[in-house]
Every structure is written in structure tokens, then in C-alpha cells.
Coordinates of C-alpha atoms in Angstrom, one line a residue:
M1 CA -13.2 -33.2 3.6
S2 CA -13.9 -34.0 7.2
R3 CA -12.9 -31.7 10.0
V4 CA -9.6 -32.0 11.7
E5 CA -10.0 -33.2 15.3
L6 CA -9.6 -30.7 18.1
E7 CA -6.5 -32.3 19.4
E8 CA -4.9 -32.1 16.0
V9 CA -5.8 -28.4 15.8
L10 CA -4.0 -27.8 19.1
D11 CA -1.1 -29.8 17.8
F12 CA -1.0 -27.8 14.5
R13 CA -1.0 -24.6 16.6
K14 CA 2.0 -25.8 18.5
V15 CA 3.8 -26.8 15.3
V16 CA 3.3 -23.3 13.8
I17 CA 4.9 -21.8 17.0
E18 CA 7.9 -24.1 16.6
L19 CA 8.3 -23.3 13.0
N20 CA 8.3 -19.6 13.8
R21 CA 10.9 -20.2 16.6
E22 CA 13.1 -22.1 14.1
L23 CA 12.8 -19.3 11.5
H24 CA 13.5 -16.7 14.2
S25 CA 16.7 -18.5 15.2
K26 CA 17.9 -18.0 11.7
G27 CA 17.0 -14.3 11.5
I28 CA 13.8 -14.8 9.6
F29 CA 10.5 -13.2 10.5
D30 CA 7.3 -15.0 11.6
L31 CA 5.2 -16.8 8.9
E32 CA 2.2 -14.6 9.6
Y33 CA 4.2 -11.4 9.4
M34 CA 5.7 -12.4 6.1
L35 CA 2.2 -12.9 4.7
V36 CA 1.4 -9.2 5.0
N37 CA 3.5 -8.3 1.9
N38 CA 4.3 -11.6 0.4
S39 CA 2.4 -14.3 -1.5
I40 CA 1.5 -17.6 0.0
E41 CA 3.8 -19.2 -2.6
D42 CA 6.7 -17.0 -1.5
V43 CA 6.2 -17.8 2.2
M44 CA 5.9 -21.5 1.4
G45 CA 9.2 -21.2 -0.4
V46 CA 10.9 -19.5 2.6
L47 CA 9.6 -22.3 4.8
S48 CA 10.8 -25.0 2.5
D49 CA 14.2 -23.5 2.0
N50 CA 14.9 -22.7 5.6
S51 CA 13.0 -25.0 7.9
D52 CA 14.4 -28.5 8.6
F53 CA 11.4 -29.2 10.9
Y54 CA 8.9 -28.4 8.1
N55 CA 10.7 -30.6 5.6
L56 CA 10.6 -33.4 8.1
I57 CA 6.8 -33.3 8.7
K58 CA 5.4 -31.7 5.6
D59 CA 4.0 -35.1 4.2
D60 CA 2.6 -36.2 7.6
K61 CA -1.2 -36.7 7.4
Y62 CA -4.0 -35.8 9.7
S63 CA -7.1 -37.9 10.4
N64 CA -9.0 -36.4 7.5
G65 CA -6.2 -37.3 5.0
V66 CA -4.8 -33.8 4.6
T67 CA -1.0 -33.4 4.8
F68 CA 0.7 -30.9 7.0
R69 CA 1.8 -29.0 3.8
E70 CA -1.8 -28.8 2.6
L71 CA -3.1 -27.7 6.0
I72 CA -0.5 -24.9 6.5
E73 CA -1.3 -23.6 3.0
M74 CA -5.0 -23.4 4.0
Y75 CA -3.9 -21.6 7.2
F76 CA -1.9 -19.1 5.1
K77 CA -4.9 -18.5 2.9
Y78 CA -7.0 -17.8 6.0
V79 CA -4.4 -15.4 7.4
K80 CA -4.1 -13.5 4.0
Q81 CA -7.9 -13.2 3.8
R82 CA -8.0 -11.8 7.3
Y83 CA -5.4 -9.2 6.5
E84 CA -7.2 -8.2 3.4
S85 CA -10.5 -7.8 5.3
L86 CA -8.7 -5.4 7.8
L87 CA -6.6 -3.3 5.5
I88 CA -8.1 -0.3 3.9
R89 CA -9.5 -1.0 0.4
D90 CA -8.3 1.6 -2.0
D91 CA -10.9 2.5 -4.7
G92 CA -8.9 5.5 -5.7
G93 CA -11.6 7.8 -4.5
K94 CA -14.1 8.3 -1.7
N95 CA -13.1 5.3 0.4
V96 CA -9.6 6.6 0.8
D97 CA -10.6 10.3 1.0
K98 CA -12.9 9.7 4.0
Y99 CA -9.8 8.4 5.9
Y100 CA -7.3 10.9 4.6
D101 CA -9.6 13.9 5.4
R102 CA -9.6 13.0 9.1
L103 CA -5.9 12.6 9.6
K104 CA -5.2 16.1 10.8
E105 CA -7.2 15.9 14.0
P106 CA -6.9 16.5 17.0
I107 CA -6.5 20.3 17.2
M108 CA -5.0 22.2 20.1
F109 CA -7.0 25.3 21.3
E110 CA -5.6 27.5 24.1
E111 CA -3.1 24.8 25.1
T112 CA -5.8 22.2 25.4
Y113 CA -6.6 19.5 22.8
L114 CA -10.2 19.7 21.6
Q115 CA -12.6 16.8 22.4
Y116 CA -15.1 15.6 19.7
P117 CA -18.6 14.4 20.3
K118 CA -19.5 10.8 19.8
K119 CA -21.5 11.6 16.7
T120 CA -18.2 12.4 14.9
I121 CA -17.0 8.8 15.1
G122 CA -18.0 8.2 11.4
M123 CA -17.9 4.4 11.8
I124 CA -20.4 1.7 12.9
K125 CA -19.3 -0.6 15.7
M126 CA -18.2 -3.4 13.4
D127 CA -15.8 -1.0 11.6
V128 CA -14.4 0.3 14.9
E129 CA -13.7 -3.3 15.9
K130 CA -12.0 -3.9 12.5
T131 CA -9.9 -0.8 13.2
L132 CA -8.9 -2.2 16.6
M133 CA -8.0 -5.6 15.1
L134 CA -5.8 -3.9 12.5
M135 CA -4.2 -1.8 15.3
R136 CA -3.5 -5.0 17.3
E137 CA -1.8 -6.6 14.2
A138 CA 0.4 -3.5 13.9
I139 CA 1.3 -3.7 17.6
L140 CA 2.1 -7.4 17.3
A141 CA 4.3 -6.7 14.3
Y142 CA 6.1 -4.1 16.4
Y143 CA 6.9 -6.6 19.1
K144 CA 7.9 -9.3 16.7
V145 CA 10.1 -7.1 14.5
Y146 CA 11.2 -3.8 16.1
H147 CA 10.9 -4.0 19.9
N148 CA 14.2 -3.4 21.8
K149 CA 16.2 -3.3 18.6
K150 CA 18.6 -0.8 17.1
L151 CA 18.1 -0.5 13.4
I152 CA 21.0 0.3 11.1
A153 CA 20.3 1.5 7.6
E154 CA 23.1 1.4 5.0
L155 CA 22.8 4.4 2.8
T156 CA 24.0 5.3 -0.7
Y157 CA 24.4 9.0 -1.5
G158 CA 26.1 8.5 -4.8
I159 CA 29.1 6.7 -6.5
N160 CA 31.6 5.6 -3.8
N161 CA 29.6 7.6 -1.3
S162 CA 27.9 5.6 1.4
G163 CA 27.0 5.9 5.1
Y164 CA 24.8 4.6 7.9
M165 CA 21.9 5.8 9.9
E166 CA 21.0 4.3 13.3
F167 CA 17.5 4.5 14.8
S168 CA 15.0 2.7 16.9
I169 CA 11.3 2.4 17.1
M170 CA 10.7 2.8 20.8
E171 CA 7.8 1.5 22.8
D172 CA 6.9 4.9 24.1
Q173 CA 6.5 6.2 20.5
L174 CA 4.3 3.4 19.2
L175 CA 1.1 5.0 20.4
H176 CA 1.7 8.2 18.4
L177 CA 2.9 6.2 15.4
L178 CA -0.4 4.4 15.3
G179 CA -2.4 7.6 15.4
V180 CA -3.3 8.3 19.0
T181 CA -2.5 11.7 20.6
A182 CA -1.8 10.7 24.2
E183 CA -2.4 14.1 25.8
Q184 CA -5.8 14.5 24.1
L185 CA -6.9 11.1 25.4
R186 CA -5.5 11.6 28.9
N187 CA -7.6 14.7 29.2
N188 CA -10.8 13.2 27.8
P189 CA -13.4 13.0 30.5
D190 CA -14.8 9.7 29.3
F191 CA -11.2 8.2 29.3
I192 CA -10.7 9.3 32.9
R193 CA -14.1 7.9 33.8
L194 CA -13.5 4.5 32.1
T195 CA -9.9 4.0 33.4
G196 CA -10.3 5.7 36.8
K197 CA -7.0 7.6 36.2
K198 CA -5.6 10.3 34.1
H199 CA -1.9 9.6 33.9
M200 CA -1.2 6.4 32.0
R201 CA 2.1 5.7 30.1
S202 CA 1.8 5.1 26.4
P203 CA 2.2 1.3 26.5
E204 CA -0.5 1.1 29.2
I205 CA -2.8 3.2 26.9
L206 CA -2.1 0.8 24.1
E207 CA -3.0 -2.2 26.2
W208 CA -6.2 -0.4 27.4
I209 CA -7.2 0.3 23.8
I210 CA -6.9 -3.2 22.4
R211 CA -8.0 -5.2 25.5
D212 CA -10.7 -7.6 24.6
L213 CA -13.8 -8.8 26.5
E214 CA -12.1 -12.1 27.6
G215 CA -8.8 -10.5 28.7
N216 CA -5.8 -9.7 26.5
N217 CA -2.3 -11.1 26.9
D218 CA -1.3 -10.7 23.3
L219 CA 1.5 -8.2 23.9
I220 CA 3.5 -10.7 25.9
Q221 CA 2.4 -14.0 24.4
Y222 CA 1.6 -13.2 20.8
D223 CA 2.9 -16.4 19.4
E224 CA 1.1 -18.8 21.8
D225 CA -2.3 -17.0 21.4
F226 CA -2.3 -16.4 17.7
L227 CA -5.1 -18.7 16.7
K228 CA -7.2 -17.6 19.6
R229 CA -6.8 -14.0 18.5
L230 CA -7.9 -14.7 15.0
S231 CA -11.4 -15.7 16.2
N232 CA -11.8 -13.0 18.8
N233 CA -13.4 -9.8 17.3
K234 CA -14.9 -8.3 20.4
F235 CA -13.2 -5.4 22.1
K236 CA -14.0 -3.7 25.4
L237 CA -13.2 -0.3 23.9
A238 CA -15.8 -0.7 21.2
E239 CA -18.4 -1.6 23.9
D240 CA -17.4 1.4 25.9
Q241 CA -17.3 3.8 22.9
F242 CA -20.9 3.0 21.9
D243 CA -22.2 2.9 25.5
N244 CA -24.9 5.5 26.3
D245 CA -22.7 6.9 29.1
T246 CA -19.9 7.8 26.7
Q247 CA -20.4 11.3 25.2
T248 CA -17.2 11.8 23.3
R249 CA -15.3 10.2 20.5
L250 CA -12.5 8.4 22.4
L251 CA -10.2 8.0 19.4
N252 CA -9.8 9.1 15.8
Y253 CA -10.5 5.6 14.4
H254 CA -9.9 6.7 10.8
K255 CA -6.5 8.0 11.7
I256 CA -5.7 4.8 13.6
R257 CA -6.7 2.6 10.8
V258 CA -4.6 4.5 8.2
K259 CA -1.5 4.6 10.5
S260 CA -1.8 0.9 11.5
H261 CA -2.2 0.0 7.8
A262 CA 0.9 2.0 6.9
F263 CA 3.0 0.7 9.8
L264 CA 2.2 -2.9 9.0
K265 CA 2.9 -2.6 5.3
Y266 CA 5.6 0.0 4.9
G267 CA 7.9 -0.4 7.9
P268 CA 11.7 0.0 7.4
F269 CA 12.1 -3.8 6.9
E270 CA 9.3 -4.0 4.4
K271 CA 9.9 -1.3 1.8
V272 CA 13.0 0.4 0.4
S273 CA 13.2 4.1 1.4
L274 CA 14.9 7.4 0.5
V275 CA 16.4 9.3 3.4
A276 CA 16.4 13.1 3.5
K277 CA 17.7 15.5 6.1
L278 CA 15.2 18.3 6.5
N279 CA 15.5 22.1 6.9
K280 CA 12.4 22.1 9.1
K281 CA 10.5 19.7 11.4
V282 CA 8.1 17.1 9.9
T283 CA 5.1 18.6 11.7
T284 CA 4.5 21.6 14.0
Y285 CA 4.8 19.5 17.2
A286 CA 7.3 16.9 16.1
K287 CA 11.1 16.9 16.7
S288 CA 12.0 14.9 13.6
N289 CA 14.7 16.4 11.4
T290 CA 15.1 13.5 9.0
V291 CA 12.5 11.6 7.0
M292 CA 12.5 8.1 5.5
I293 CA 10.3 8.1 2.3
S294 CA 8.7 4.9 1.1
R295 CA 6.1 4.1 -1.6
A296 CA 2.7 3.5 0.0
E297 CA 1.3 1.5 -2.9
S298 CA -2.1 0.9 -1.3
F299 CA -3.1 4.6 -1.5
K300 CA -3.2 5.7 -5.1
K301 CA -4.1 9.3 -4.4
Y302 CA -1.6 9.5 -1.4
P303 CA 1.2 7.3 -2.6
W304 CA 4.0 8.1 -0.1
A305 CA 4.7 7.0 3.5
Y306 CA 6.9 9.4 5.5
F307 CA 8.6 8.1 8.7
G308 CA 9.9 11.1 10.7
S309 CA 13.1 10.4 12.5
V310 CA 14.9 12.3 15.3
Q311 CA 18.6 12.2 14.6
T312 CA 20.7 13.9 17.3
P313 CA 23.9 12.8 19.0
E314 CA 21.9 11.8 22.0
K315 CA 18.7 10.3 20.4
K316 CA 18.0 8.4 17.2
Y317 CA 14.5 7.2 16.9
I318 CA 11.4 7.0 14.6
E319 CA 8.9 9.6 15.9
T320 CA 6.0 9.9 13.5
L321 CA 4.4 8.3 10.4
L322 CA 2.5 10.3 7.7
I323 CA 0.7 9.3 4.5
D324 CA 0.5 12.0 1.9
S325 CA 0.9 12.8 -1.8
D326 CA 4.2 14.2 -3.2
K327 CA 2.6 17.7 -3.5
G328 CA 1.6 17.6 0.2
K329 CA 5.3 17.4 1.2
K330 CA 7.0 19.6 -1.3
E331 CA 7.6 22.4 1.1
L332 CA 8.9 20.0 3.7
L333 CA 11.5 18.4 1.4
K334 CA 12.5 21.5 -0.5
G335 CA 16.3 21.8 -0.8
S336 CA 17.2 18.3 0.6
T337 CA 19.7 15.9 -1.0
P338 CA 18.4 12.3 -0.6
A339 CA 20.2 9.0 0.0
I340 CA 18.7 5.6 -0.7
V341 CA 18.6 2.7 1.7
K342 CA 20.5 -0.3 0.5
G343 CA 19.5 -2.5 3.4
I344 CA 18.4 -2.6 7.1
E345 CA 20.0 -4.6 9.9
S346 CA 18.7 -4.9 13.4
D347 CA 20.7 -5.4 16.6
S348 CA 18.9 -6.7 19.6
G349 CA 22.1 -6.7 21.8
N350 CA 21.9 -10.4 22.5
G351 CA 23.6 -11.8 19.5
S352 CA 20.5 -12.3 17.3
S353 CA 19.7 -10.0 14.4
E354 CA 17.6 -9.8 11.3
S355 CA 18.6 -8.1 8.0
H356 CA 17.1 -7.3 4.7
I357 CA 19.0 -6.1 1.6
F358 CA 17.0 -4.4 -1.0
S359 CA 17.7 -5.4 -4.6
E360 CA 19.0 -3.1 -7.2
E361 CA 15.7 -3.5 -9.0
E362 CA 13.7 -2.4 -5.8
R363 CA 16.0 0.6 -5.3
F364 CA 15.8 1.6 -9.0
K365 CA 12.0 1.4 -9.0
L366 CA 11.7 3.6 -6.0
M367 CA 14.3 6.0 -7.4
D368 CA 12.3 6.2 -10.7
E369 CA 9.1 7.0 -8.9
A370 CA 10.7 9.4 -6.5
Y371 CA 12.4 11.3 -9.4
K372 CA 9.1 11.7 -11.2
S373 CA 7.4 13.0 -8.0
F374 CA 10.2 15.1 -6.4
S375 CA 12.7 16.1 -9.1
D376 CA 11.7 19.7 -8.8
I377 CA 12.5 19.9 -5.1
L378 CA 15.1 17.2 -4.3
D379 CA 18.7 17.2 -5.6
F380 CA 19.0 13.8 -7.3
T381 CA 22.3 14.5 -9.1
K382 CA 24.5 12.1 -7.2
L383 CA 21.9 9.3 -7.1
I384 CA 21.3 9.6 -10.8
E385 CA 25.1 9.1 -11.4
Y386 CA 25.0 6.1 -9.1
F387 CA 22.0 4.5 -10.9
N388 CA 23.4 5.2 -14.3
Q389 CA 26.5 3.3 -13.2
L390 CA 24.3 0.4 -12.0
D391 CA 22.5 0.5 -15.4
Y392 CA 25.8 0.2 -17.2
E393 CA 27.3 -2.5 -15.0
F394 CA 24.2 -4.6 -14.1
G395 CA 22.0 -4.0 -17.2
L396 CA 19.0 -2.5 -15.3
G397 CA 16.5 -1.1 -17.8
K398 CA 16.3 2.6 -18.4
T399 CA 13.1 4.4 -17.9
N400 CA 11.6 6.1 -21.0
D401 CA 9.8 9.4 -20.6
N402 CA 11.6 10.5 -17.4
S403 CA 14.8 8.5 -17.8
L404 CA 17.3 8.9 -15.0
S405 CA 20.1 10.5 -17.0
L406 CA 22.1 13.7 -16.7

């Protein structure tokens, strides 16, 4: 097969942008974002079912004889392969442990966060760049899906017992969600030397972290620059980190890679969650009094993602993101009565919105797994009654050994 001409590549790039705009106008996420957790066949199905533009041009041919449908399938395959190269590979053992074991840093000593020498990076330069690429994908997902939106989760507590939980994922919290402790970085002597200033807002720090050698406008023009980003693997931060003048580890790259991985794959729109009000804070320095619990299926030894949420009359937002086992959070969840999320809707305030309703099967599967992991600490009585009713009415299969029955 001969190469597609440059002009045609540029035309293809513009067409993908237009397809994403059409889908967005119908409350459907970007094609690239959908590929994170969906198969190529599923995304092609969404495109075929919802895009008039695609159905008009899908049989058009390029100079090498390839149809637009064939070319966009090849593009989807490339995007999927790229995601797979950036996401953490779970071998069930050492590969995941080396990330998990580094999640608890940094440490505060006498009101000051400790700095760590460069030799503690634990990654070669190529892996640092992969980490920054994955972080950038998580940031782009944030701006595509969650930025400036109020999210409303419809909750089920039991039979004829429902409610709603409002929250936002705010720009100022994104840095922390993706694994960076801002105060530690602001007080790092190498950070001050490299930036020329100490007091940077969290969004400014994010831009500084992922800026590339040729300049980086992704946060504003992510759609127009997507193909350019795919081929650009060089980051100024990686150059600075391994420079002879840099004496400290600027960032905890293992933590960033885990948090970016989790944010990209297990966000509120992506996975069904349980919601539990807590009797204590999620972590020592957090304010979160509520947690959304999702199944983090990429980490076999640490299979749960916990999104900590601040829920007060004045503020309702996602504050932190943790990956852990069920045993690691037993004390945190002890005594709580969970609800399950039926669906999530977003409100951007300008008339546009996206929504996702989780199927009974998705909710039942999460309930089954959560019951096996947390039945000794969470009170599932009302939810069990609810799912037994669904089983009776909708024919959902019962579990065997740990069946959800009273």
C-alpha cells in the first residue's frame, strides 16, 4: 500500500476534528478518549450510529486506494497501541509493586516536605518521558470531559431509596489528583532555579511539567494539535531532570504514572462506583469526607480506585485519587453504608451536557465484587435487597459462592 500524500494527511486530521465536534454536539466524547476503555469495533459503531458526516464520507478513497473507513480504523489501531504503550503493564507482581511502593511519598518533616536526591528517580529518561506523555493524556482527558462542569451522580441506596450527589473536578485540584504535591515542588531548589520563581498556581505547574521542547499549546488546542502530539515524545522537564545541574528528583514519576493511569481509565464517567460517607478523612492532609469506589481492573494486587470527595454545603469537589487493595482501606470505610451510582450527568452551564447510565449488569458486577471485598465492614443490607429485586424482575444471574442474598 502506498503512502497517503501529505495534503491528504492534513485533510484527514481536519476531518477527525470535525467528527469529534459533531459527536460533542450530540453529547458524545471524543473518538480518542473513547478508545481508552472501548474496543475499536465499539468506537466504530458509535461513529456509524451517530455521525452523519462519517456516513457521508466513509467510502471516499484516498490516492492509495484506501477508503476513509479503512484509514480511520488504522488510526484507531495506532491510538490504541499508543495508549497500551503508556499505561502500566500489570504482571501481577514486581512491575506493579515498584509503582505502588512509591505512592506514599513525599513526607513532611518539621513542617517542610522532604526533597529526594536525583538517584531516587528509579526510571531511565525514556520512562520519564512515557510518564509525562501519560500525564498529558490524563490532562487532555480532563479538559475534554470534566473541565468547568458540574457532575451529578444519581445514587441508589436501596429499594425506592435514591438520591443525588453533586461534585466537580476543579482545575486547581488536577495537579494533586495526578500525583504532584505542589508545596513540595514549590520549595524544591531545582524547581525554583529552573522556573525562576517559587509561587506558581497549580495549572501553571501542570503546563510547566508537560511543556515540550518545541512549545506546548495542548491545553488550549488539544483537538487541533492531536496528531502532532502523537509524534512528539520530547519533554523539557525530562531534559532538565537528567541535566548535571539538577541535584534532586523533581517529581515522583512512579506516583504520577499510577495516578494518571487511574484518572484516565477509572474516572466517574468511565466506571460505575459505590459512594460511601466516611467517619474520617481519606488521608491525613485531605478534607474529603466521601469516597467514590471503582474497580481498578488493571491492578490485580490493588484492584480498587478511591476518589475522595469534599461534600459540604459550600464546596463539592473531587480532591484526591488513591489506588489500593480492599484491606488497605478497611479502617477508612468501617461502619459506612454505601450507595451505588446509577449514572453520571454533566452540566457545563451553557446548555450542553454529557451523560452515562450504567447498566444493571455493570452495577451488579461491581456490587458482587464489592460485597466479596468489603462485606465485613460496609453495611450492604439495603443494596442487597435492591439487587435481589432486580434479579427477580430483570433476570440477572445470581452469584454462586457469595451470592447476594439475605
